[in-house]
Coordinates of C-alpha atoms and ligand atoms in Angstrom, one line a residue:
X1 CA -64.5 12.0 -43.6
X2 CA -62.4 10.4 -41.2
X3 CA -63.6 10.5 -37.0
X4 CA -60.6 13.4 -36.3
X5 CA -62.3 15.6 -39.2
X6 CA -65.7 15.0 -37.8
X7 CA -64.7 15.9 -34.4
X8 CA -63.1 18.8 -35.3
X9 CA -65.7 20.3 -37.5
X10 CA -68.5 19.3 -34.7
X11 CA -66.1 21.7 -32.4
X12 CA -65.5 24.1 -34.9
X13 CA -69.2 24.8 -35.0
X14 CA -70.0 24.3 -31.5
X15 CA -70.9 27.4 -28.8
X16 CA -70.3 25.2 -25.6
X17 CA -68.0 22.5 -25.3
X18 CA -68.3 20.5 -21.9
X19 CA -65.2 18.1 -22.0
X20 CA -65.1 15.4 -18.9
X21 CA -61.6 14.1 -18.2
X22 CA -60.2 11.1 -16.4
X23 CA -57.1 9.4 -15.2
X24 CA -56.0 8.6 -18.6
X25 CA -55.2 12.3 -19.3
X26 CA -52.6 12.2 -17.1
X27 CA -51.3 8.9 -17.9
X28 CA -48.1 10.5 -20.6
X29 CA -47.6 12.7 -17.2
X30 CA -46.5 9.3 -15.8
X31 CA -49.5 8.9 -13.2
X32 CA -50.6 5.7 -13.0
X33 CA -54.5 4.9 -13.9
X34 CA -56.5 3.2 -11.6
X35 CA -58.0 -0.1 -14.0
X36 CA -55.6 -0.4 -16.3
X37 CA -53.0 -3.9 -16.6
X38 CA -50.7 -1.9 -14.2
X39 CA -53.8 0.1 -12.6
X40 CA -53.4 1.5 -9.3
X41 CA -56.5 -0.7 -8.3
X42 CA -54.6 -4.0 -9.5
X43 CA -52.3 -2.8 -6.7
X44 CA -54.3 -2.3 -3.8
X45 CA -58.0 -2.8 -3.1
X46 CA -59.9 0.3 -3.3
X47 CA -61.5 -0.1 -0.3
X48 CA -58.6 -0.8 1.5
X49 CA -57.5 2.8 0.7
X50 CA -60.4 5.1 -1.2
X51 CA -63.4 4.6 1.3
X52 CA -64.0 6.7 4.6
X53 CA -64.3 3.2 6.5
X54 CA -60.4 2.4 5.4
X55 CA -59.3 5.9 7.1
X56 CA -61.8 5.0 10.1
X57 CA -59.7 1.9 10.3
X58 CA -55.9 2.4 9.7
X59 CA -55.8 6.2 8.6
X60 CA -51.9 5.6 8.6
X61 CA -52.2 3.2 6.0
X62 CA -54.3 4.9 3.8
X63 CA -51.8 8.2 4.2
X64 CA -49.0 6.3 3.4
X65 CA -50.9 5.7 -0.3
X66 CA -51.6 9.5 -0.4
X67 CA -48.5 10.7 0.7
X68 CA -46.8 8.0 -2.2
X69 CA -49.0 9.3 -4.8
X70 CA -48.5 12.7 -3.5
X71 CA -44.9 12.5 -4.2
X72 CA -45.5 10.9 -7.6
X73 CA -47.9 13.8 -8.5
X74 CA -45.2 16.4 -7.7
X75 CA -42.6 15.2 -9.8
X76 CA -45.1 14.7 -12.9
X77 CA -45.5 17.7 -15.6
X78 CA -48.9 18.6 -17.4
X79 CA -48.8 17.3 -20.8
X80 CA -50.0 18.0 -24.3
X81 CA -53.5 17.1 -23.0
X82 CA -53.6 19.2 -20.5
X83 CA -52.0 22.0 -22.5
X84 CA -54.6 21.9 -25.2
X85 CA -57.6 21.7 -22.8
X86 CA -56.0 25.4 -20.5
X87 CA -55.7 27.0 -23.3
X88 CA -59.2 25.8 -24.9
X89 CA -61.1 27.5 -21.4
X90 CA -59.0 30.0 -22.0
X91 CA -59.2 31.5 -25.5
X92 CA -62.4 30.4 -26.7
X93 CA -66.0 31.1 -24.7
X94 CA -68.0 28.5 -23.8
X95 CA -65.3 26.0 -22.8
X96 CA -65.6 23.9 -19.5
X97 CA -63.6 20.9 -18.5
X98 CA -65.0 18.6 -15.6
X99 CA -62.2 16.7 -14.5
X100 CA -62.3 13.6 -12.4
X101 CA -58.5 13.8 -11.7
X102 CA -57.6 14.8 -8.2
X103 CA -53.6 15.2 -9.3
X104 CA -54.0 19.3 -10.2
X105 CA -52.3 19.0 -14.0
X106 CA -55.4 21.1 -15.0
X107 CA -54.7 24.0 -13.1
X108 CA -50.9 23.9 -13.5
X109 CA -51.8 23.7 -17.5
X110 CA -54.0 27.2 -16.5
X111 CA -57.6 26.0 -16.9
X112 CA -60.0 28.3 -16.3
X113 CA -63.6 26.8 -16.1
X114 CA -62.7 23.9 -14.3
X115 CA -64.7 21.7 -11.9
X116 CA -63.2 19.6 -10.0
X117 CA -65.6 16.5 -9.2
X118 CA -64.0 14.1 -6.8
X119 CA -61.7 17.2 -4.8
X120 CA -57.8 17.5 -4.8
X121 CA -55.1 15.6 -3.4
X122 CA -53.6 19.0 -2.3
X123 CA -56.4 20.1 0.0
X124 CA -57.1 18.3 3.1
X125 CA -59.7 18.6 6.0
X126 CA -60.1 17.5 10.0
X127 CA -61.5 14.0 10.3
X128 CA -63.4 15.7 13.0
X129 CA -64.8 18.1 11.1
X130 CA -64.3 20.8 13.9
X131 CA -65.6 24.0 13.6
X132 CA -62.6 26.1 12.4
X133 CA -61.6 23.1 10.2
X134 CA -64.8 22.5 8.4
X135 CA -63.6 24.0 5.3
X136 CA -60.7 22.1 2.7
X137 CA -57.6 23.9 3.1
X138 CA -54.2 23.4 0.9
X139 CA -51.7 21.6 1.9
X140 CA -48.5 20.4 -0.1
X141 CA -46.0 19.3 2.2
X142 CA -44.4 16.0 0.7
X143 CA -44.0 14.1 2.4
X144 CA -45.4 14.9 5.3
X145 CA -43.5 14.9 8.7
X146 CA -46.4 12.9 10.3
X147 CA -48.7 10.5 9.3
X148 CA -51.2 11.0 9.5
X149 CA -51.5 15.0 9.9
X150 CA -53.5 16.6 12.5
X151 CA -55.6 19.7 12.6
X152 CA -53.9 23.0 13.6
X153 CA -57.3 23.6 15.0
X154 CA -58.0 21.0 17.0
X155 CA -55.8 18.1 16.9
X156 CA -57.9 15.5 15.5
X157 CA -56.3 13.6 12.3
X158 CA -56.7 15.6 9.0
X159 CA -58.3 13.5 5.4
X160 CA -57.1 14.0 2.2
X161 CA -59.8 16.5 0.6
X162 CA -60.5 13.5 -2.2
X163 CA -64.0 11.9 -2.2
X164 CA -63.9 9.0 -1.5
X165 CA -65.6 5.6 -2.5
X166 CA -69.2 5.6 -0.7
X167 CA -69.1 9.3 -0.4
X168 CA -71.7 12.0 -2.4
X169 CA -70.2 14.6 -4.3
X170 CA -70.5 18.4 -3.3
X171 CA -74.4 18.9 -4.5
X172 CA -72.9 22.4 -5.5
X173 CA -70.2 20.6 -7.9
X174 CA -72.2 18.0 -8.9
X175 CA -75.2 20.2 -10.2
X176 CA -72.7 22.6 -11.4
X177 CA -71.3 19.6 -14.0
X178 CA -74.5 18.5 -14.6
X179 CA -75.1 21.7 -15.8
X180 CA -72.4 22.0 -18.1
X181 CA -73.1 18.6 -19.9
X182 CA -76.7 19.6 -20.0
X183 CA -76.3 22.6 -21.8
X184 CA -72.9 22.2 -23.7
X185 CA -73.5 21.7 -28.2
X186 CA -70.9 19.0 -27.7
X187 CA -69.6 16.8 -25.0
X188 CA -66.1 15.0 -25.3
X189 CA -65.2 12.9 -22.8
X190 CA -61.5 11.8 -22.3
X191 CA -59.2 8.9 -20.7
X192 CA -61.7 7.8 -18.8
X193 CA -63.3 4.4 -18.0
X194 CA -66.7 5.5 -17.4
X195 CA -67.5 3.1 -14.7
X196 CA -67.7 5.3 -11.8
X197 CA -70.8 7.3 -11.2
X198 CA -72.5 10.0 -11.2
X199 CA -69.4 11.0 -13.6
X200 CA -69.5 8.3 -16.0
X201 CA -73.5 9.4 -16.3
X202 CA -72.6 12.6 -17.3
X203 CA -72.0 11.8 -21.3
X204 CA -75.4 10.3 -20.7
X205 CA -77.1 13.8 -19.8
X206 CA -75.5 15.7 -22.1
X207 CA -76.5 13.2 -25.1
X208 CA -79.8 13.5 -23.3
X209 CA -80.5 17.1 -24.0
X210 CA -79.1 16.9 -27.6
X211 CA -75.4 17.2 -27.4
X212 CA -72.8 15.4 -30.0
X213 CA -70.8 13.3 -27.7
X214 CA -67.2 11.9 -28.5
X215 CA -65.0 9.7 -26.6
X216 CA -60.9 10.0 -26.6
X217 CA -59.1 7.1 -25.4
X218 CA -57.6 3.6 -26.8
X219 CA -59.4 1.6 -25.9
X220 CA -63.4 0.9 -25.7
X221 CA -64.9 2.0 -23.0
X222 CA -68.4 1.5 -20.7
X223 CA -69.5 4.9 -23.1
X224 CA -67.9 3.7 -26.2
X225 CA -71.8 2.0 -27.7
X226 CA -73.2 5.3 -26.2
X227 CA -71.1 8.3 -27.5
X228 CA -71.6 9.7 -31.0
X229 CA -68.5 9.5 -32.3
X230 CA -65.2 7.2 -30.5
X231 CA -62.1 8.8 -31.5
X232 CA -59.4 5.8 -30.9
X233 CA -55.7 7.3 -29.5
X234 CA -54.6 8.5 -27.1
X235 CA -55.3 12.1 -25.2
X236 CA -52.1 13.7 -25.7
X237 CA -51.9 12.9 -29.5
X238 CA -55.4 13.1 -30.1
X239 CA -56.4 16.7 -28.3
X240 CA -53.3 18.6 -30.1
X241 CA -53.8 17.0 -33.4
X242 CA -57.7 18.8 -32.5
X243 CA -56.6 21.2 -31.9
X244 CA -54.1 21.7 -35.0
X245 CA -57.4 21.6 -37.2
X246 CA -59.5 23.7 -35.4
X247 CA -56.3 26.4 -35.9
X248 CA -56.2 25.3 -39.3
X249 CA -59.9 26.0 -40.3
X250 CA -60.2 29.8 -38.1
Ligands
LIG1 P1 -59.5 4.5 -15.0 O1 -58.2 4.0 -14.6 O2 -60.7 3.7 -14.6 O3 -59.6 4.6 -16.6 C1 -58.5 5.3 -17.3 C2 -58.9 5.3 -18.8 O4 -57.9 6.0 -19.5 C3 -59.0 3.9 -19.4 O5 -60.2 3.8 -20.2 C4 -57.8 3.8 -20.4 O6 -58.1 3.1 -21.6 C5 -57.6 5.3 -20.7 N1 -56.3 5.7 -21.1 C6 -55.1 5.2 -20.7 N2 -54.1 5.9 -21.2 C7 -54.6 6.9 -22.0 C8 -54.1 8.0 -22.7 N3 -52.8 8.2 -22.9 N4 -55.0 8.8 -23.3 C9 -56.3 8.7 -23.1 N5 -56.9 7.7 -22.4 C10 -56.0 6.8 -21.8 O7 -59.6 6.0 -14.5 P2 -60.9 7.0 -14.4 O8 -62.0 6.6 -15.4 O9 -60.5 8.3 -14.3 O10 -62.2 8.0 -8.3 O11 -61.5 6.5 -13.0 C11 -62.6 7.2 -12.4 C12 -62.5 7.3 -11.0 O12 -62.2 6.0 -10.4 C13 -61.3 8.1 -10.5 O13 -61.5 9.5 -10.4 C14 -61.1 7.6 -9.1 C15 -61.1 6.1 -9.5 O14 -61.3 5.2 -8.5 C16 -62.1 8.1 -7.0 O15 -61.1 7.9 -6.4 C17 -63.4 8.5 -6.4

């Protein structure tokens, strides 16, 4: 049996399916990835741009990145990828994608159980955290008028609603994936490097308490030794043609 049957009859039987996506998901959408030959990182330092002591220091700079990528994000369509995975938390029970993606292609594809682990570029929040701006709000202007924004509230300069290197995760989010790999049958994790925690330690968990894990992407990754199965290709080939047999053997 080749590894696309045996992924697709380890789905067929499974109740929960827990399915971590990265930036390589959106990649045929025509985001860039971040590691990659022409990653976004090979670009520009991370911590010249992802890290709350960048914003501290030149929070113009580090809006002129968002408000680019911002841009790019709102010309880009969801792809097969994303297609498959909506309608997968959807139609069938037990579905839940954690996705590591801040671009929104999820829910424009019309997932359903979907946690988002490291925010959204379309919310944003007061640097100052003041009382009435405590709480993310959307905001999709592109591009914005001023750079960077400030509160309605209280004029202080408003973050992208990203986390950010250095940062924690919401503990609500966070226990709420680590939930979902813990109790998922199997765990499929896809376009995604698996170098940046706690996400990349999420395939881990879910092996842990006795889930079949599978990886999606082209190349090896930091999980590929780890995960049960490693399905080369890429995810908007490999999810539909997944998806195709799992229609095939209803
Ligand atoms: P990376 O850029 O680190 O990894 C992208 C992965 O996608 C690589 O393993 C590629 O081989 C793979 N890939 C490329 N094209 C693909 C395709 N068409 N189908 C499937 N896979 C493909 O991105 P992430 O692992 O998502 O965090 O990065 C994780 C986090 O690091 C991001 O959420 C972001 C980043 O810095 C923060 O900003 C906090």
């Amino acid at each position: 049996m080749g590894d696309l049957d045996r992924a697709i009859e380890r789905l067929r039987r499974a109740g929960r399916i827990t399915i971590l996506t990265g930036a390589g998901v959106s990649a045929a959408s025509g985001i860039p990835t971040f590691r990659g030959d022409d990653g976004l990182w090979k670009k520009v330092r991370a911590e010249t741009i992802a890290t709350p002591e960048a914003f501290q220091h030149d929070p113009k700079f580090v809006w002129e990145w968002y408000d680019w990528r911002r841009s790019v994000i709102l010309d880009a369509k969801p792809n097969a990828a994303h297609d498959v995975l909506g309608r997968w938390t959807r139609e069938r029970a037990g579905v839940t994608v954690i996705a590591q993606n801040v671009d929104g292609l999820h829910e424009r594809a019309g997932a359903e159980r979907l946690i988002r682990l490291h925010g959204s570029i379309w919310h944003v929040r007061c640097w100052a955290r003041c009382s009435a701006g405590r709480e993310d709000w959307l905001d999709r202007t592109v591009p914005q008028p001023r750079l960077p924004p400030l509160c309605p509230h209280c004029g202080a300069i408003v973050r992208p609603g990203v986390v950010w290197f250095g940062e924690p995760l919401d503990r609500g989010v966070l226990a709420e994936a680590t939930l979902a790999a813990e109790e998922c049958d199997v765990f499929l994790t896809v376009g995604t490097s698996s170098v940046v925690y706690p996400a990349a330690g999420l395939v881990h968990h879910a092996k842990h308490q006795g889930a079949f894990t599978i990886e999606i992407n082209p190349d090896a990754t930091e999980a590929s030794a780890q995960v049960d199965l490693a399905v080369r290709g890429k995810a908007e080939e490999v999810l539909p043609a997944l998806d195709r047999g799992l229609l095939s053997r209803e």
